[in-house]
Short mmCIF file of N, CA and C in Angstrom, two decimals:
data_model
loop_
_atom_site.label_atom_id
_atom_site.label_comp_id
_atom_site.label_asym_id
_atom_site.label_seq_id
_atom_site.Cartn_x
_atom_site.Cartn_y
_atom_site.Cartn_z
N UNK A 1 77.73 192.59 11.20
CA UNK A 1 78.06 192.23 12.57
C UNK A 1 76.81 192.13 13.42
N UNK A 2 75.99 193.16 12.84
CA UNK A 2 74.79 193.36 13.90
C UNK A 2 73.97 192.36 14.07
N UNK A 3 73.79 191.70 12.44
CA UNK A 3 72.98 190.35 11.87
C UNK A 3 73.47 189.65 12.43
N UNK A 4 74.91 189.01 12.49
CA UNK A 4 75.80 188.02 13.21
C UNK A 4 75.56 187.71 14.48
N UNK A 5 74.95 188.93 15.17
CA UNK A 5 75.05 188.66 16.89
C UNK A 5 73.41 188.28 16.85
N UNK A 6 72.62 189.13 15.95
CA UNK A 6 71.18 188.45 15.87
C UNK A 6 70.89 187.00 15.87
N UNK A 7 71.39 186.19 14.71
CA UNK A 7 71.66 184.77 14.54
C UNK A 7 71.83 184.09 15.53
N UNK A 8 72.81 184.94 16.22
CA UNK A 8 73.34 184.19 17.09
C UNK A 8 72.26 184.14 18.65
N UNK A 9 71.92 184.98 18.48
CA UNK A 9 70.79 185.04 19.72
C UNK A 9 69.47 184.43 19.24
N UNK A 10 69.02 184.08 18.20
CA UNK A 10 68.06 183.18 17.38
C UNK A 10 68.51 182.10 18.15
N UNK A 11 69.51 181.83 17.46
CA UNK A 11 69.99 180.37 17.92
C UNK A 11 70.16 179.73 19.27
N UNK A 12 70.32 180.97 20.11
CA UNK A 12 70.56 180.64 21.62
C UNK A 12 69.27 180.61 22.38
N UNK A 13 68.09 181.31 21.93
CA UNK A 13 66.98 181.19 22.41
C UNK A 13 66.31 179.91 21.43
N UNK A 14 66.57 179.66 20.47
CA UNK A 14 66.38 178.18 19.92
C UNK A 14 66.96 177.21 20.95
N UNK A 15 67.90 177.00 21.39
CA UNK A 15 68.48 176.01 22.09
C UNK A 15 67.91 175.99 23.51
N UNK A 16 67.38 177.48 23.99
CA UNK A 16 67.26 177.35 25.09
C UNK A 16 65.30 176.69 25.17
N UNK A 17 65.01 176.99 24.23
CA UNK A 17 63.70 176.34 24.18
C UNK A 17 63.18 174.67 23.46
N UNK A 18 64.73 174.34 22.59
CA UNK A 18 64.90 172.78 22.84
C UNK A 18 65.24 172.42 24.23
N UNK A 19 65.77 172.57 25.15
CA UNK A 19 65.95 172.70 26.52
C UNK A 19 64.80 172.47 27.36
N UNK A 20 64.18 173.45 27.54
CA UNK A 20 62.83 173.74 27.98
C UNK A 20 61.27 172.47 27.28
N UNK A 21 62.16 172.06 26.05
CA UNK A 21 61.23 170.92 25.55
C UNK A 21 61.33 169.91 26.12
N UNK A 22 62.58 169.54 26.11
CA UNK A 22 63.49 168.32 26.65
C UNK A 22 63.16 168.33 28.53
N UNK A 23 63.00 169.04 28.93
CA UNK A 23 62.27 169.49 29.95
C UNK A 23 61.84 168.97 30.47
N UNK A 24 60.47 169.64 29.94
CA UNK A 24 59.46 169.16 29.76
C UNK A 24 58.85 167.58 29.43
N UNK A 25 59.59 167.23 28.52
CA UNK A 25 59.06 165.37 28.00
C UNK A 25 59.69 164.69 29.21
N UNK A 26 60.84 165.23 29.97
CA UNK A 26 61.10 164.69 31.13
C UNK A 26 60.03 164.71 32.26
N UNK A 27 59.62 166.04 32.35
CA UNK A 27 58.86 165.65 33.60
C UNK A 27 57.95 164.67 33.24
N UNK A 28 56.97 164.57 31.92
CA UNK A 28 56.05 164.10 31.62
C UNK A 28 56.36 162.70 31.53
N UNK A 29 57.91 162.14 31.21
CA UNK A 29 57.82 161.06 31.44
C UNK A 29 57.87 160.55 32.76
N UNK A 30 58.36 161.56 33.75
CA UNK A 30 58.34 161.25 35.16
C UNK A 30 56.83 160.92 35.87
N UNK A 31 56.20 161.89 35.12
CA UNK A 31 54.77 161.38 35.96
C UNK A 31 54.04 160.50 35.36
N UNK A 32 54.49 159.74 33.97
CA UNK A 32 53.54 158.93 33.03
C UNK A 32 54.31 157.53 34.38
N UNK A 33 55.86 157.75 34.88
CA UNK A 33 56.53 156.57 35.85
C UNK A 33 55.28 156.52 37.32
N UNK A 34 55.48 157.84 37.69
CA UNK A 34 54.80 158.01 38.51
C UNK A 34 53.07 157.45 39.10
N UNK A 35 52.83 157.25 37.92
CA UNK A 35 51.49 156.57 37.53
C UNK A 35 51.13 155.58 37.15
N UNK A 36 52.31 154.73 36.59
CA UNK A 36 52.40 152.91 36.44
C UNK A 36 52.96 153.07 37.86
N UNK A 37 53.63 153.53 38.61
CA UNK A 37 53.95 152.86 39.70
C UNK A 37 52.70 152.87 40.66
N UNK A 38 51.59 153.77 40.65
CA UNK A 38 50.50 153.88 41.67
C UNK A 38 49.75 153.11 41.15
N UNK A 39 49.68 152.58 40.25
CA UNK A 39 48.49 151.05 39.04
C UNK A 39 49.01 150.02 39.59
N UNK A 40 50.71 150.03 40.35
CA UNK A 40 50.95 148.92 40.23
C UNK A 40 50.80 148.55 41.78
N UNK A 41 51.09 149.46 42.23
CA UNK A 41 50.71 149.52 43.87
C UNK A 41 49.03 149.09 44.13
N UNK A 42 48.16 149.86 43.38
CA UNK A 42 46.71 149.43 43.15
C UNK A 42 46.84 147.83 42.97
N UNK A 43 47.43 147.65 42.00
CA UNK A 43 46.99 146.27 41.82
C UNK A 43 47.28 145.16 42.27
N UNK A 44 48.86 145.23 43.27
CA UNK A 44 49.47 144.70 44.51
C UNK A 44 48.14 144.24 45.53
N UNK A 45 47.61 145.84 45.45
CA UNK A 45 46.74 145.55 47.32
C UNK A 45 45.41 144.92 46.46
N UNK A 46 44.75 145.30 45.57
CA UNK A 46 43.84 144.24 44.88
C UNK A 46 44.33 143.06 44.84
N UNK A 47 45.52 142.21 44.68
CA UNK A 47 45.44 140.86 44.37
C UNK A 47 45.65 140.26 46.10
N UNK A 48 46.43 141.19 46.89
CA UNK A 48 45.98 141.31 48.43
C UNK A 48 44.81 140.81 48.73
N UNK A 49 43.74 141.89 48.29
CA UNK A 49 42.43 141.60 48.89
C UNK A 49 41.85 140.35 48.27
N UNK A 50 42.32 139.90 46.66
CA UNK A 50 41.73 139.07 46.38
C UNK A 50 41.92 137.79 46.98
N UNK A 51 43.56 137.39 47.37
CA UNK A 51 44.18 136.35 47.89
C UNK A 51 43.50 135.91 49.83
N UNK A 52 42.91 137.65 50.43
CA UNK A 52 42.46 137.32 51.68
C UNK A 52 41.21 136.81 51.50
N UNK A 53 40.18 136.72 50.44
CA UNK A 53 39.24 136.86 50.19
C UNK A 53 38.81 135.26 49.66
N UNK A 54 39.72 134.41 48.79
CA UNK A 54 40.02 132.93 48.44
C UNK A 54 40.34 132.75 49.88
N UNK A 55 41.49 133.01 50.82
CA UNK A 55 41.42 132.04 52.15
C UNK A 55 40.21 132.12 52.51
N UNK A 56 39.36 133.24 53.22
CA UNK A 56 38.32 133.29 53.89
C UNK A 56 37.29 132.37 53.22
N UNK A 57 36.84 131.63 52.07
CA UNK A 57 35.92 131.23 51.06
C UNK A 57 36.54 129.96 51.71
N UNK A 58 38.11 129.62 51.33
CA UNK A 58 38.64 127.96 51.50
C UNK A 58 37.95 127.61 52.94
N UNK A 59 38.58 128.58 54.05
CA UNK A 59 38.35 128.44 55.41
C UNK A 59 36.68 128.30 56.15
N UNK A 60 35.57 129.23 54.88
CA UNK A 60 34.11 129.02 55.03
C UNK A 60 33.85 127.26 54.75
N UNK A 61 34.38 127.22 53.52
CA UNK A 61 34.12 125.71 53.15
C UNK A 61 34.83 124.46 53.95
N UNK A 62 35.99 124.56 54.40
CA UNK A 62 36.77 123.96 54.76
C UNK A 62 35.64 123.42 56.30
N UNK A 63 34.86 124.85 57.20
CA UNK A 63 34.37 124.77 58.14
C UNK A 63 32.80 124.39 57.63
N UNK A 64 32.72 123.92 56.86
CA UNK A 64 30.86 123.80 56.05
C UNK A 64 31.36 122.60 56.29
N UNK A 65 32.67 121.71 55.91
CA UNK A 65 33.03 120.19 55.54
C UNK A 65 32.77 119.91 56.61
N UNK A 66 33.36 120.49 57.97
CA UNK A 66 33.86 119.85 59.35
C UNK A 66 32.49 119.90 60.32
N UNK A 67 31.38 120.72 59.69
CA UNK A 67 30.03 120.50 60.00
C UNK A 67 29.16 119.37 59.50
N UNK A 68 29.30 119.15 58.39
CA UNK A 68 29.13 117.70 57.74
C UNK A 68 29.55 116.49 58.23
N UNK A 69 30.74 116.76 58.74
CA UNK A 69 31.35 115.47 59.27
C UNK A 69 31.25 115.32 60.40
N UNK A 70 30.54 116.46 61.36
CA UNK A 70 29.86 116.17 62.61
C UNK A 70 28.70 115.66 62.67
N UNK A 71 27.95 115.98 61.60
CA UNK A 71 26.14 115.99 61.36
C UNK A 71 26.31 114.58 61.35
N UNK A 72 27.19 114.00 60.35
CA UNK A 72 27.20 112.45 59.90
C UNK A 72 27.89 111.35 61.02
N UNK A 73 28.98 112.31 61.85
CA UNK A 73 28.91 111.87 63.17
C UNK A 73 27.66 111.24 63.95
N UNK A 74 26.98 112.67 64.56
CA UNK A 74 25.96 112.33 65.03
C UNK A 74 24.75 111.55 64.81
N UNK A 75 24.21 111.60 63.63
CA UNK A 75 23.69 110.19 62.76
C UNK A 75 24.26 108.88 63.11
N UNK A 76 25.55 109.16 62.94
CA UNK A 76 25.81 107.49 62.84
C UNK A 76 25.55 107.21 64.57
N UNK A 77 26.00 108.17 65.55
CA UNK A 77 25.79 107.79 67.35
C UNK A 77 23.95 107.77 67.34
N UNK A 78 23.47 108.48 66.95
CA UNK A 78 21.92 107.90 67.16
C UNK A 78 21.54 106.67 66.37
N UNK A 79 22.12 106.66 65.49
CA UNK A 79 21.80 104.84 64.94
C UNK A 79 22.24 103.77 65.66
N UNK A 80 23.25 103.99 65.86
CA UNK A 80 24.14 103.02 67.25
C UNK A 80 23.09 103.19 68.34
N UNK A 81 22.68 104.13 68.45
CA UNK A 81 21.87 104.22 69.99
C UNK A 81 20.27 103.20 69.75
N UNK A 82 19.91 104.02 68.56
CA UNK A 82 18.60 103.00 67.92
C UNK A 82 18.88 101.47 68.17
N UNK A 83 19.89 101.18 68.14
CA UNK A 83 20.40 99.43 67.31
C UNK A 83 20.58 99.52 68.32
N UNK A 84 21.20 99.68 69.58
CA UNK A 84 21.17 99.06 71.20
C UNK A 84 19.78 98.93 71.72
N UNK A 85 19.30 100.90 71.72
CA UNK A 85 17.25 99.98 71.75
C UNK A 85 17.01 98.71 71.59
N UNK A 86 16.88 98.49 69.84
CA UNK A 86 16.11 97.54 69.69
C UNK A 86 16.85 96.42 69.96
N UNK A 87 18.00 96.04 70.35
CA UNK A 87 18.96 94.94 70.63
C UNK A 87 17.73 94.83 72.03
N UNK A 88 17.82 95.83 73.12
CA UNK A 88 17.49 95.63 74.46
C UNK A 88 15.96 95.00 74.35
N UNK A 89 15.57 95.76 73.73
CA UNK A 89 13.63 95.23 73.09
C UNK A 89 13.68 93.82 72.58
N UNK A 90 14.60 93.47 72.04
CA UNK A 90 14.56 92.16 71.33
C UNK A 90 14.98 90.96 72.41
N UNK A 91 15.76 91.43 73.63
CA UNK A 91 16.56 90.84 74.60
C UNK A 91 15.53 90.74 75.73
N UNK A 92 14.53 91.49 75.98
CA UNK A 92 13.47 92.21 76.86
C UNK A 92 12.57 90.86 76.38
N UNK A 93 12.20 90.69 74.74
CA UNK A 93 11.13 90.18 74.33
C UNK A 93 11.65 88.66 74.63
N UNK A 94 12.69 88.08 74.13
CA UNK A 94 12.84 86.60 74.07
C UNK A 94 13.28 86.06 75.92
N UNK A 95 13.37 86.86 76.63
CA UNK A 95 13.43 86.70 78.09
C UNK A 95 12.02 86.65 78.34
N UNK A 96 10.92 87.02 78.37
CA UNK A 96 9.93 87.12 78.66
C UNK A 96 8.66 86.16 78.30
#
């Protein structure tokens, strides 16, 4: 009888420490969750920064173009201005 109740308390502190295992692999899988979810949050605000980081580059270049196309503006109004000069010089010369 005495053996019988022994066994039996083997067995119950066996179970209670499959328990305590089972537990355990729980929490551990909770924080292995816990930790793809903060990688994934990381890598959210990284593709964030990367996506603010391509506008600001488009918007540098975009404003490099619209400087170009002033520069070439202004070129073309001082050539126009040149070519009235010499229109007036040439108009100046055959009057004279």
């Amino acid at each position: 009888m005495l053996l019988l109740l022994l066994l039996l308390l083997i067995l119950l502190l066996l179970l209670l420490l499959l328990l305590l295992l089972l537990l355990l692999l729980l929490l551990l899988l909770l924080m292995l969750l816990l930790l793809l979810l903060q990688l994934l949050l990381l890598l959210q605000q990284l593709l964030i920064l990367l996506l603010l980081l391509l506008l600001l580059l488009l918007l540098l270049l975009l404003q490099l173009l619209l400087l170009l196309v002033l520069l070439l503006l202004l070129l073309l109004v001082l050539l126009l201005l040149l070519l009235l000069l010499l229109l007036l010089l040439l108009d100046a010369a055959i009057f004279t």
